[in-house]
PDB file of C-alpha atoms and ligand atoms in Angstrom:
ATOM      1  CA  MET Q   1      14.264  62.624 139.364  1.00 91.00           C
ATOM      2  CA  GLN Q   2      16.283  63.956 142.201  1.00 95.00           C
ATOM      3  CA  LEU Q   3      14.732  67.148 143.413  1.00 96.00           C
ATOM      4  CA  PRO Q   4      15.648  69.331 145.147  1.00 97.00           C
ATOM      5  CA  SER Q   5      19.030  68.795 143.349  1.00 98.00           C
ATOM      6  CA  PRO Q   6      21.991  68.193 145.713  1.00 98.00           C
ATOM      7  CA  LEU Q   7      24.192  71.012 147.055  1.00 98.00           C
ATOM      8  CA  GLN Q   8      27.844  70.270 147.308  1.00 98.00           C
ATOM      9  CA  GLN Q   9      30.907  72.041 148.638  1.00 98.00           C
ATOM     10  CA  VAL Q  10      33.737  71.990 146.014  1.00 98.00           C
ATOM     11  CA  THR Q  11      37.359  72.698 146.561  1.00 98.00           C
ATOM     12  CA  TYR Q  12      39.504  73.185 143.500  1.00 98.00           C
ATOM     13  CA  ASN Q  13      43.131  74.510 143.740  1.00 97.00           C
ATOM     14  CA  ASN Q  14      42.507  75.624 147.308  1.00 96.00           C
ATOM     15  CA  ILE Q  15      39.404  77.668 146.413  1.00 97.00           C
ATOM     16  CA  SER Q  16      36.168  76.542 147.912  1.00 97.00           C
ATOM     17  CA  PHE Q  17      32.577  77.305 146.822  1.00 98.00           C
ATOM     18  CA  ASP Q  18      29.153  75.745 146.736  1.00 98.00           C
ATOM     19  CA  MET Q  19      27.798  74.019 143.700  1.00 98.00           C
ATOM     20  CA  LYS Q  20      24.085  73.264 142.965  1.00 98.00           C
ATOM     21  CA  ARG Q  21      24.250  69.948 141.221  1.00 98.00           C
ATOM     22  CA  ASP Q  22      21.405  70.334 138.746  1.00 98.00           C
ATOM     23  CA  ASP Q  23      23.373  67.846 136.581  1.00 97.00           C
ATOM     24  CA  MET Q  24      22.278  65.231 139.051  1.00 97.00           C
ATOM     25  CA  ILE Q  25      18.536  65.812 138.654  1.00 97.00           C
ATOM     26  CA  ASP Q  26      18.487  63.011 136.003  1.00 96.00           C
ATOM     27  CA  PRO Q  27      21.167  61.688 133.687  1.00 94.00           C
ATOM     28  CA  PHE Q  28      19.141  62.555 130.558  1.00 95.00           C
ATOM     29  CA  VAL Q  29      16.515  65.099 131.595  1.00 96.00           C
ATOM     30  CA  SER Q  30      19.451  67.117 132.869  1.00 89.00           C
ATOM     31  CA  GLY Q  31      20.029  70.404 134.548  1.00 94.00           C
ATOM     32  CA  ASN Q  32      18.386  73.536 133.387  1.00 97.00           C
ATOM     33  CA  LYS Q  33      16.708  71.708 130.575  1.00 97.00           C
ATOM     34  CA  TRP Q  34      14.488  70.021 133.153  1.00 97.00           C
ATOM     35  CA  ARG Q  35      13.954  73.339 134.961  1.00 97.00           C
ATOM     36  CA  LYS Q  36      12.659  74.816 131.748  1.00 97.00           C
ATOM     37  CA  LEU Q  37      10.639  71.797 130.648  1.00 97.00           C
ATOM     38  CA  LYS Q  38       8.693  71.303 133.879  1.00 97.00           C
ATOM     39  CA  HIS Q  39       6.241  74.210 133.543  1.00 97.00           C
ATOM     40  CA  ILE Q  40       6.158  73.853 129.733  1.00 97.00           C
ATOM     41  CA  LEU Q  41       4.919  70.301 130.156  1.00 97.00           C
ATOM     42  CA  ILE Q  42       2.453  71.407 132.844  1.00 97.00           C
ATOM     43  CA  ALA Q  43       1.072  74.047 130.411  1.00 97.00           C
ATOM     44  CA  ALA Q  44       0.789  71.417 127.585  1.00 97.00           C
ATOM     45  CA  ASN Q  45      -1.050  69.139 129.880  1.00 97.00           C
ATOM     46  CA  ARG Q  46      -3.455  71.795 131.024  1.00 97.00           C
ATOM     47  CA  GLN Q  47      -4.268  72.466 127.339  1.00 97.00           C
ATOM     48  CA  ASN Q  48      -4.707  68.722 126.652  1.00 97.00           C
ATOM     49  CA  LYS Q  49      -1.724  68.664 124.248  1.00 98.00           C
ATOM     50  CA  ASN Q  50       0.178  65.406 124.382  1.00 98.00           C
ATOM     51  CA  HIS Q  51       2.419  65.888 121.412  1.00 98.00           C
ATOM     52  CA  ILE Q  52       5.488  68.012 122.090  1.00 98.00           C
ATOM     53  CA  VAL Q  53       7.068  69.548 118.997  1.00 98.00           C
ATOM     54  CA  THR Q  54      10.452  71.208 119.396  1.00 98.00           C
ATOM     55  CA  PHE Q  55      13.728  72.298 117.735  1.00 98.00           C
ATOM     56  CA  GLY Q  56      17.379  71.958 118.154  1.00 97.00           C
ATOM     57  CA  GLY Q  57      20.860  71.249 116.706  1.00 96.00           C
ATOM     58  CA  ALA Q  58      22.334  67.759 116.279  1.00 95.00           C
ATOM     59  CA  TYR Q  59      24.036  67.908 119.682  1.00 94.00           C
ATOM     60  CA  SER Q  60      21.337  69.699 121.548  1.00 94.00           C
ATOM     61  CA  ASN Q  61      20.963  69.037 125.249  1.00 94.00           C
ATOM     62  CA  HIS Q  62      17.417  70.288 124.981  1.00 96.00           C
ATOM     63  CA  LEU Q  63      16.475  67.594 122.468  1.00 97.00           C
ATOM     64  CA  LEU Q  64      17.733  64.792 124.624  1.00 97.00           C
ATOM     65  CA  ALA Q  65      16.099  66.210 127.757  1.00 97.00           C
ATOM     66  CA  THR Q  66      12.757  66.623 125.851  1.00 98.00           C
ATOM     67  CA  ALA Q  67      12.934  63.125 124.496  1.00 98.00           C
ATOM     68  CA  ALA Q  68      13.641  61.524 127.821  1.00 98.00           C
ATOM     69  CA  ALA Q  69      11.030  63.616 129.746  1.00 98.00           C
ATOM     70  CA  CYS Q  70       8.324  62.880 127.125  1.00 98.00           C
ATOM     71  CA  ALA Q  71       8.991  59.174 127.431  1.00 98.00           C
ATOM     72  CA  LYS Q  72       8.777  59.405 131.181  1.00 97.00           C
ATOM     73  CA  PHE Q  73       5.437  61.250 131.050  1.00 97.00           C
ATOM     74  CA  GLY Q  74       3.907  59.241 128.170  1.00 97.00           C
ATOM     75  CA  LEU Q  75       4.003  62.093 125.628  1.00 98.00           C
ATOM     76  CA  LYS Q  76       4.621  61.899 121.925  1.00 98.00           C
ATOM     77  CA  CYS Q  77       7.422  64.054 120.751  1.00 98.00           C
ATOM     78  CA  THR Q  78       8.848  65.324 117.468  1.00 98.00           C
ATOM     79  CA  ALA Q  79      11.950  67.457 116.902  1.00 98.00           C
ATOM     80  CA  PHE Q  80      13.087  69.476 113.863  1.00 98.00           C
ATOM     81  CA  VAL Q  81      16.873  69.086 113.752  1.00 98.00           C
ATOM     82  CA  ARG Q  82      18.947  71.818 112.152  1.00 97.00           C
ATOM     83  CA  GLY Q  83      20.933  70.769 109.114  1.00 97.00           C
ATOM     84  CA  GLU Q  84      21.234  67.671 106.908  1.00 95.00           C
ATOM     85  CA  PHE Q  85      20.702  64.195 108.126  1.00 97.00           C
ATOM     86  CA  VAL Q  86      23.390  62.992 110.633  1.00 96.00           C
ATOM     87  CA  GLN Q  87      23.713  60.238 113.185  1.00 96.00           C
ATOM     88  CA  ASN Q  88      25.432  60.762 116.538  1.00 95.00           C
ATOM     89  CA  GLU Q  89      25.242  59.588 120.106  1.00 94.00           C
ATOM     90  CA  MET Q  90      22.866  62.310 121.179  1.00 95.00           C
ATOM     91  CA  LEU Q  91      20.327  61.701 118.376  1.00 97.00           C
ATOM     92  CA  MET Q  92      20.585  58.004 118.980  1.00 97.00           C
ATOM     93  CA  LEU Q  93      19.511  58.480 122.524  1.00 97.00           C
ATOM     94  CA  CYS Q  94      16.714  60.811 121.352  1.00 98.00           C
ATOM     95  CA  LYS Q  95      15.405  58.056 119.022  1.00 98.00           C
ATOM     96  CA  LEU Q  96      15.702  55.362 121.765  1.00 98.00           C
ATOM     97  CA  TYR Q  97      13.446  57.546 123.955  1.00 98.00           C
ATOM     98  CA  GLY Q  98      10.914  57.555 121.023  1.00 98.00           C
ATOM     99  CA  MET Q  99      11.503  61.039 119.648  1.00 98.00           C
ATOM    100  CA  GLU Q 100      10.758  61.416 115.926  1.00 98.00           C
ATOM    101  CA  LEU Q 101      13.419  63.487 114.170  1.00 98.00           C
ATOM    102  CA  ILE Q 102      12.832  65.652 111.113  1.00 98.00           C
ATOM    103  CA  PHE Q 103      15.983  67.132 109.566  1.00 98.00           C
ATOM    104  CA  VAL Q 104      15.601  70.573 108.028  1.00 98.00           C
ATOM    105  CA  ASP Q 105      17.992  72.774 106.101  1.00 97.00           C
ATOM    106  CA  ARG Q 106      19.462  75.769 107.980  1.00 96.00           C
ATOM    107  CA  GLU Q 107      17.250  78.234 105.993  1.00 97.00           C
ATOM    108  CA  SER Q 108      13.913  76.549 106.678  1.00 97.00           C
ATOM    109  CA  TYR Q 109      15.014  75.971 110.364  1.00 97.00           C
ATOM    110  CA  LYS Q 110      15.084  79.740 110.973  1.00 96.00           C
ATOM    111  CA  ASP Q 111      11.256  79.985 110.709  1.00 98.00           C
ATOM    112  CA  LYS Q 112      10.109  77.730 113.485  1.00 97.00           C
ATOM    113  CA  THR Q 113       6.568  78.921 113.457  1.00 97.00           C
ATOM    114  CA  ALA Q 114       6.278  78.039 109.758  1.00 98.00           C
ATOM    115  CA  LEU Q 115       7.692  74.600 110.345  1.00 98.00           C
ATOM    116  CA  PHE Q 116       5.228  74.022 113.217  1.00 98.00           C
ATOM    117  CA  ASN Q 117       2.204  75.296 111.320  1.00 98.00           C
ATOM    118  CA  GLY Q 118       3.202  73.631 108.058  1.00 97.00           C
ATOM    119  CA  ASN Q 119       3.681  70.176 109.591  1.00 98.00           C
ATOM    120  CA  PHE Q 120       1.466  70.167 112.647  1.00 98.00           C
ATOM    121  CA  GLY Q 121      -0.990  73.012 112.110  1.00 95.00           C
ATOM    122  CA  ASN Q 122      -3.837  70.467 111.922  1.00 96.00           C
ATOM    123  CA  ASP Q 123      -2.687  68.415 114.853  1.00 97.00           C
ATOM    124  CA  GLN Q 124      -4.848  69.604 117.774  1.00 97.00           C
ATOM    125  CA  THR Q 125      -2.596  67.758 120.184  1.00 98.00           C
ATOM    126  CA  ALA Q 126       0.702  69.477 119.108  1.00 98.00           C
ATOM    127  CA  PHE Q 127       2.367  71.905 121.476  1.00 98.00           C
ATOM    128  CA  PHE Q 128       5.146  74.304 120.340  1.00 97.00           C
ATOM    129  CA  VAL Q 129       8.281  74.296 122.426  1.00 97.00           C
ATOM    130  CA  ASN Q 130      10.913  76.753 121.354  1.00 95.00           C
ATOM    131  CA  GLU Q 131      14.621  75.847 120.771  1.00 94.00           C
ATOM    132  CA  GLY Q 132      16.389  75.378 124.019  1.00 90.00           C
ATOM    133  CA  GLY Q 133      13.052  75.249 125.862  1.00 90.00           C
ATOM    134  CA  ALA Q 134      12.945  79.056 125.692  1.00 87.00           C
ATOM    135  CA  ASN Q 135       9.149  79.355 126.363  1.00 87.00           C
ATOM    136  CA  THR Q 136       7.980  81.899 128.929  1.00 90.00           C
ATOM    137  CA  GLU Q 137       6.883  79.006 131.171  1.00 94.00           C
ATOM    138  CA  ALA Q 138      10.595  78.081 131.435  1.00 96.00           C
ATOM    139  CA  LEU Q 139      11.265  81.138 133.727  1.00 97.00           C
ATOM    140  CA  LEU Q 140       9.125  79.626 136.480  1.00 97.00           C
ATOM    141  CA  GLY Q 141      11.084  76.421 136.719  1.00 97.00           C
ATOM    142  CA  CYS Q 142      14.435  78.315 136.596  1.00 98.00           C
ATOM    143  CA  ALA Q 143      13.296  80.422 139.508  1.00 98.00           C
ATOM    144  CA  GLU Q 144      12.959  77.198 141.483  1.00 98.00           C
ATOM    145  CA  ILE Q 145      16.778  76.777 141.481  1.00 98.00           C
ATOM    146  CA  VAL Q 146      16.976  79.733 143.792  1.00 98.00           C
ATOM    147  CA  GLU Q 147      13.980  78.694 145.806  1.00 98.00           C
ATOM    148  CA  GLU Q 148      15.646  75.408 146.612  1.00 98.00           C
ATOM    149  CA  LEU Q 149      18.677  77.013 148.184  1.00 98.00           C
ATOM    150  CA  PRO Q 150      18.905  76.584 151.930  1.00 97.00           C
ATOM    151  CA  GLN Q 151      20.703  79.935 152.529  1.00 97.00           C
ATOM    152  CA  VAL Q 152      21.137  83.333 151.086  1.00 98.00           C
ATOM    153  CA  TYR Q 153      24.166  83.647 148.851  1.00 98.00           C
ATOM    154  CA  ASP Q 154      26.225  86.804 147.935  1.00 98.00           C
ATOM    155  CA  ASN Q 155      26.749  85.607 144.406  1.00 98.00           C
ATOM    156  CA  ILE Q 156      25.088  83.070 142.120  1.00 98.00           C
ATOM    157  CA  ILE Q 157      27.141  82.147 138.999  1.00 98.00           C
ATOM    158  CA  CYS Q 158      25.770  80.397 135.937  1.00 98.00           C
ATOM    159  CA  ALA Q 159      26.306  79.905 132.242  1.00 98.00           C
ATOM    160  CA  ALA Q 160      23.970  81.549 129.629  1.00 98.00           C
ATOM    161  CA  GLY Q 161      23.087  80.607 126.142  1.00 96.00           C
ATOM    162  CA  THR Q 162      19.611  82.127 125.529  1.00 94.00           C
ATOM    163  CA  GLY Q 163      19.658  83.712 128.930  1.00 96.00           C
ATOM    164  CA  THR Q 164      16.378  82.118 129.949  1.00 96.00           C
ATOM    165  CA  THR Q 165      17.900  80.374 132.955  1.00 97.00           C
ATOM    166  CA  ALA Q 166      19.515  83.599 134.091  1.00 98.00           C
ATOM    167  CA  ALA Q 167      16.295  85.515 133.721  1.00 98.00           C
ATOM    168  CA  GLY Q 168      14.434  82.854 135.823  1.00 98.00           C
ATOM    169  CA  ILE Q 169      17.030  83.079 138.529  1.00 98.00           C
ATOM    170  CA  LEU Q 170      16.955  86.861 138.483  1.00 98.00           C
ATOM    171  CA  GLY Q 171      13.210  86.689 138.769  1.00 98.00           C
ATOM    172  CA  ALA Q 172      13.531  84.731 142.025  1.00 98.00           C
ATOM    173  CA  ILE Q 173      16.063  87.115 143.405  1.00 98.00           C
ATOM    174  CA  THR Q 174      13.720  90.045 142.692  1.00 97.00           C
ATOM    175  CA  LYS Q 175      10.629  88.231 143.959  1.00 97.00           C
ATOM    176  CA  HIS Q 176      12.149  87.233 147.218  1.00 98.00           C
ATOM    177  CA  GLN Q 177      14.108  90.493 147.570  1.00 98.00           C
ATOM    178  CA  LEU Q 178      17.379  88.712 148.048  1.00 98.00           C
ATOM    179  CA  PRO Q 179      20.654  90.628 148.368  1.00 98.00           C
ATOM    180  CA  THR Q 180      22.245  88.292 145.909  1.00 98.00           C
ATOM    181  CA  ARG Q 181      24.018  89.295 142.723  1.00 98.00           C
ATOM    182  CA  LEU Q 182      23.781  87.090 139.652  1.00 98.00           C
ATOM    183  CA  HIS Q 183      26.939  86.659 137.582  1.00 98.00           C
ATOM    184  CA  VAL Q 184      26.240  85.288 134.198  1.00 98.00           C
ATOM    185  CA  ILE Q 185      28.974  83.929 131.911  1.00 98.00           C
ATOM    186  CA  SER Q 186      27.872  84.223 128.282  1.00 98.00           C
ATOM    187  CA  VAL Q 187      28.990  81.267 126.114  1.00 98.00           C
ATOM    188  CA  LEU Q 188      28.225  83.294 122.999  1.00 97.00           C
ATOM    189  CA  LYS Q 189      30.428  85.909 121.411  1.00 97.00           C
ATOM    190  CA  GLY Q 190      28.833  89.405 121.406  1.00 96.00           C
ATOM    191  CA  ASP Q 191      27.374  91.930 123.756  1.00 94.00           C
ATOM    192  CA  PHE Q 192      23.704  91.162 123.469  1.00 96.00           C
ATOM    193  CA  MET Q 193      23.333  88.908 126.480  1.00 98.00           C
ATOM    194  CA  TYR Q 194      22.509  91.699 128.993  1.00 98.00           C
ATOM    195  CA  ASN Q 195      19.661  93.026 126.822  1.00 97.00           C
ATOM    196  CA  GLY Q 196      18.513  89.506 126.040  1.00 97.00           C
ATOM    197  CA  ILE Q 197      18.056  88.751 129.708  1.00 98.00           C
ATOM    198  CA  LYS Q 198      16.478  92.150 130.286  1.00 98.00           C
ATOM    199  CA  ASN Q 199      13.900  91.371 127.697  1.00 97.00           C
ATOM    200  CA  LEU Q 200      12.869  88.433 129.816  1.00 96.00           C
ATOM    201  CA  HIS Q 201      13.154  90.124 133.205  1.00 97.00           C
ATOM    202  CA  GLN Q 202      13.164  93.941 133.315  1.00 96.00           C
ATOM    203  CA  GLN Q 203      14.847  94.457 136.736  1.00 97.00           C
ATOM    204  CA  THR Q 204      18.521  93.898 136.099  1.00 98.00           C
ATOM    205  CA  ASP Q 205      20.297  95.946 138.856  1.00 98.00           C
ATOM    206  CA  GLN Q 206      21.482  92.681 140.467  1.00 98.00           C
ATOM    207  CA  LEU Q 207      22.787  91.272 137.249  1.00 98.00           C
ATOM    208  CA  THR Q 208      26.348  91.255 135.916  1.00 98.00           C
ATOM    209  CA  VAL Q 209      27.122  89.688 132.545  1.00 98.00           C
ATOM    210  CA  HIS Q 210      30.620  88.591 131.669  1.00 98.00           C
ATOM    211  CA  SER Q 211      31.127  88.501 127.949  1.00 98.00           C
ATOM    212  CA  ASN Q 212      34.825  87.525 127.650  1.00 97.00           C
ATOM    213  CA  TYR Q 213      34.728  83.795 128.414  1.00 98.00           C
ATOM    214  CA  HIS Q 214      33.158  82.591 125.134  1.00 98.00           C
ATOM    215  CA  PHE Q 215      36.344  80.947 123.807  1.00 98.00           C
ATOM    216  CA  GLY Q 216      35.577  81.997 120.197  1.00 97.00           C
ATOM    217  CA  GLY Q 217      31.758  81.735 120.327  1.00 97.00           C
ATOM    218  CA  TYR Q 218      28.966  79.175 120.734  1.00 96.00           C
ATOM    219  CA  ALA Q 219      30.184  75.531 120.665  1.00 93.00           C
ATOM    220  CA  LYS Q 220      33.646  76.797 119.942  1.00 95.00           C
ATOM    221  CA  ALA Q 221      36.554  75.885 122.221  1.00 96.00           C
ATOM    222  CA  ASP Q 222      40.294  75.663 122.339  1.00 95.00           C
ATOM    223  CA  ASP Q 223      42.949  73.576 124.006  1.00 95.00           C
ATOM    224  CA  LYS Q 224      43.081  75.897 126.985  1.00 97.00           C
ATOM    225  CA  LEU Q 225      39.469  75.109 127.782  1.00 97.00           C
ATOM    226  CA  PHE Q 226      39.844  71.421 127.191  1.00 96.00           C
ATOM    227  CA  THR Q 227      42.862  71.266 129.393  1.00 96.00           C
ATOM    228  CA  PHE Q 228      41.054  73.162 132.150  1.00 98.00           C
ATOM    229  CA  LEU Q 229      37.990  70.883 131.795  1.00 97.00           C
ATOM    230  CA  LYS Q 230      40.218  67.828 132.210  1.00 96.00           C
ATOM    231  CA  ASP Q 231      42.037  69.198 135.199  1.00 97.00           C
ATOM    232  CA  PHE Q 232      38.851  70.319 136.995  1.00 98.00           C
ATOM    233  CA  THR Q 233      37.177  66.957 136.336  1.00 97.00           C
ATOM    234  CA  ALA Q 234      40.146  64.938 137.408  1.00 97.00           C
ATOM    235  CA  LYS Q 235      40.691  66.923 140.625  1.00 98.00           C
ATOM    236  CA  THR Q 236      37.028  67.284 141.768  1.00 98.00           C
ATOM    237  CA  GLY Q 237      35.303  64.267 140.180  1.00 98.00           C
ATOM    238  CA  ILE Q 238      32.735  66.671 138.693  1.00 98.00           C
ATOM    239  CA  LEU Q 239      32.419  66.513 134.954  1.00 98.00           C
ATOM    240  CA  LEU Q 240      31.897  69.730 132.972  1.00 97.00           C
ATOM    241  CA  ASP Q 241      30.906  70.160 129.313  1.00 96.00           C
ATOM    242  CA  PRO Q 242      32.819  72.325 126.893  1.00 96.00           C
ATOM    243  CA  VAL Q 243      29.804  74.216 125.467  1.00 96.00           C
ATOM    244  CA  TYR Q 244      28.461  75.694 128.794  1.00 97.00           C
ATOM    245  CA  THR Q 245      29.685  74.697 132.197  1.00 98.00           C
ATOM    246  CA  ALA Q 246      33.367  74.543 131.509  1.00 98.00           C
ATOM    247  CA  LYS Q 247      33.295  78.101 130.179  1.00 98.00           C
ATOM    248  CA  ALA Q 248      31.209  79.210 133.136  1.00 98.00           C
ATOM    249  CA  MET Q 249      33.544  77.521 135.641  1.00 98.00           C
ATOM    250  CA  TYR Q 250      36.668  78.890 133.919  1.00 98.00           C
ATOM    251  CA  GLY Q 251      35.123  82.341 134.057  1.00 98.00           C
ATOM    252  CA  PHE Q 252      33.997  81.999 137.687  1.00 98.00           C
ATOM    253  CA  LEU Q 253      37.534  80.928 138.798  1.00 98.00           C
ATOM    254  CA  ASP Q 254      39.178  83.671 136.751  1.00 98.00           C
ATOM    255  CA  LEU Q 255      36.828  86.316 138.363  1.00 98.00           C
ATOM    256  CA  MET Q 256      37.948  85.124 141.790  1.00 98.00           C
ATOM    257  CA  ALA Q 257      41.671  85.112 140.660  1.00 97.00           C
ATOM    258  CA  ASN Q 258      41.440  88.718 139.479  1.00 97.00           C
ATOM    259  CA  ASN Q 259      39.400  89.766 142.557  1.00 96.00           C
ATOM    260  CA  THR Q 260      36.287  90.775 140.613  1.00 97.00           C
ATOM    261  CA  LEU Q 261      34.672  88.225 142.814  1.00 98.00           C
ATOM    262  CA  ASN Q 262      35.693  87.647 146.399  1.00 98.00           C
ATOM    263  CA  SER Q 263      36.396  83.959 146.971  1.00 96.00           C
ATOM    264  CA  GLU Q 264      35.570  84.450 150.655  1.00 96.00           C
ATOM    265  CA  SER Q 265      32.048  85.523 149.770  1.00 98.00           C
ATOM    266  CA  LYS Q 266      29.158  83.053 149.767  1.00 98.00           C
ATOM    267  CA  ASN Q 267      29.317  82.041 146.149  1.00 98.00           C
ATOM    268  CA  ILE Q 268      27.307  79.310 144.491  1.00 98.00           C
ATOM    269  CA  PHE Q 269      27.939  77.920 141.037  1.00 98.00           C
ATOM    270  CA  ILE Q 270      24.919  76.345 139.237  1.00 98.00           C
ATOM    271  CA  HIS Q 271      25.940  73.172 137.395  1.00 98.00           C
ATOM    272  CA  THR Q 272      23.411  73.358 134.640  1.00 98.00           C
ATOM    273  CA  GLY Q 273      23.950  69.812 133.503  1.00 97.00           C
ATOM    274  CA  GLY Q 274      24.024  68.905 129.808  1.00 93.00           C
ATOM    275  CA  LEU Q 275      27.009  66.664 130.066  1.00 94.00           C
ATOM    276  CA  PHE Q 276      26.372  64.793 126.790  1.00 93.00           C
ATOM    277  CA  GLY Q 277      27.381  67.943 124.988  1.00 90.00           C
ATOM    278  CA  ILE Q 278      30.956  66.694 125.422  1.00 93.00           C
ATOM    279  CA  PHE Q 279      30.356  64.185 122.606  1.00 93.00           C
ATOM    280  CA  GLY Q 280      29.981  67.079 120.182  1.00 92.00           C
ATOM    281  CA  MET Q 281      33.744  67.822 120.663  1.00 93.00           C
ATOM    282  CA  LYS Q 282      35.008  64.343 121.270  1.00 92.00           C
ATOM    283  CA  ASP Q 283      37.644  64.289 118.567  1.00 91.00           C
ATOM    284  CA  LYS Q 284      39.266  67.580 119.743  1.00 91.00           C
ATOM    285  CA  ILE Q 285      39.241  66.414 123.317  1.00 92.00           C
ATOM    286  CA  GLN Q 286      40.628  62.950 122.568  1.00 91.00           C
ATOM    287  CA  ARG Q 287      43.659  64.465 121.029  1.00 90.00           C
ATOM    288  CA  LEU Q 288      44.696  65.998 124.339  1.00 87.00           C
ATOM    289  CA  LEU Q 289      44.204  62.929 126.615  1.00 85.00           C
TER     290      LEU Q 289
HETATM  291  C1  LIG G 301      21.144  74.952 127.475  1.00 77.51           C
HETATM  292  C2  LIG G 301      22.200  75.088 128.553  1.00 77.51           C
HETATM  293  C3  LIG G 301      22.522  76.312 129.119  1.00 77.51           C
HETATM  294  C4  LIG G 301      21.964  77.604 128.667  1.00 77.51           C
HETATM  295  O1  LIG G 301      20.806  77.981 129.235  1.00 77.51           O
HETATM  296  P1  LIG G 301      20.007  79.233 128.724  1.00 77.51           P
HETATM  297  O2  LIG G 301      18.759  79.183 129.566  1.00 77.51           O
HETATM  298  O3  LIG G 301      19.688  79.024 127.280  1.00 77.51           O
HETATM  299  O4  LIG G 301      20.856  80.416 128.940  1.00 77.51           O
HETATM  300  C5  LIG G 301      23.507  76.282 130.126  1.00 77.51           C
HETATM  301  N1  LIG G 301      24.058  75.144 130.508  1.00 77.51           N
HETATM  302  C6  LIG G 301      23.799  73.916 129.952  1.00 77.51           C
HETATM  303  C7  LIG G 301      24.462  72.730 130.415  1.00 77.51           C
HETATM  304  C8  LIG G 301      22.782  73.923 128.970  1.00 77.51           C
HETATM  305  O5  LIG G 301      22.485  72.728 128.426  1.00 77.51           O
END
């Protein structure tokens, strides 16, 4: 794995900024999913648990990252997949890495503790890892994103789903008393992200959440987003995914365009990886190419 992840200067439509390329940590144990898993796997190891049990949707970046990481470190892993049986590129890779998949209907999927206890309650080696890697240990690894930066930035920009990554970054900003502001682009529709992050890290005076770049909600997107994704990728050589990083990048550029963010400030965008998420929308994207 490539750590610390590379730092790159990016110029797009005459605007320059830095990018932390967490997408380059590993092709499959990618981005913030590795940041989250690192200390989860350390905790599992400390408790002598060598069977990781986790949860995700059929196109979950977390499942693929977990499958690949477990294979690398010689751990057994099982995933509960939300919804009826399907086959796709992501799950195929998960299986190649040796992950066992258990499909569960949407109702049963909601109670993850019950699924874990019902199926692995007697397995002394089983270790529960929440959907998206949202265990408390995840915050430690996400803080390391900031600790790897060679200079102090005015603004850090990242995408948020559960807000765990954002809370970890904010934790590092607080801990090291940095003057940095964290700008979080929520990829979900709704106004709950700020409080969600606050639940994970109390001190939020250096946090700004932007809730109007969700493009219809989680895993929703429109042609405007796909067109932007294509343009950005073709002009910079840096691939984005439509679920997280394209929305965050679109938001970041828009915030600079409307002067909410100063493009002359020291700004760094965190590329949180997860590029295989693009296959979840391949039909819609292909229409535009
Ligand atoms: C999972 C994921 C996120 C969201 O991270 P949270 O910690 O859940 O907010 C952002 N970007 C990518 C690429 C992801 O895969």
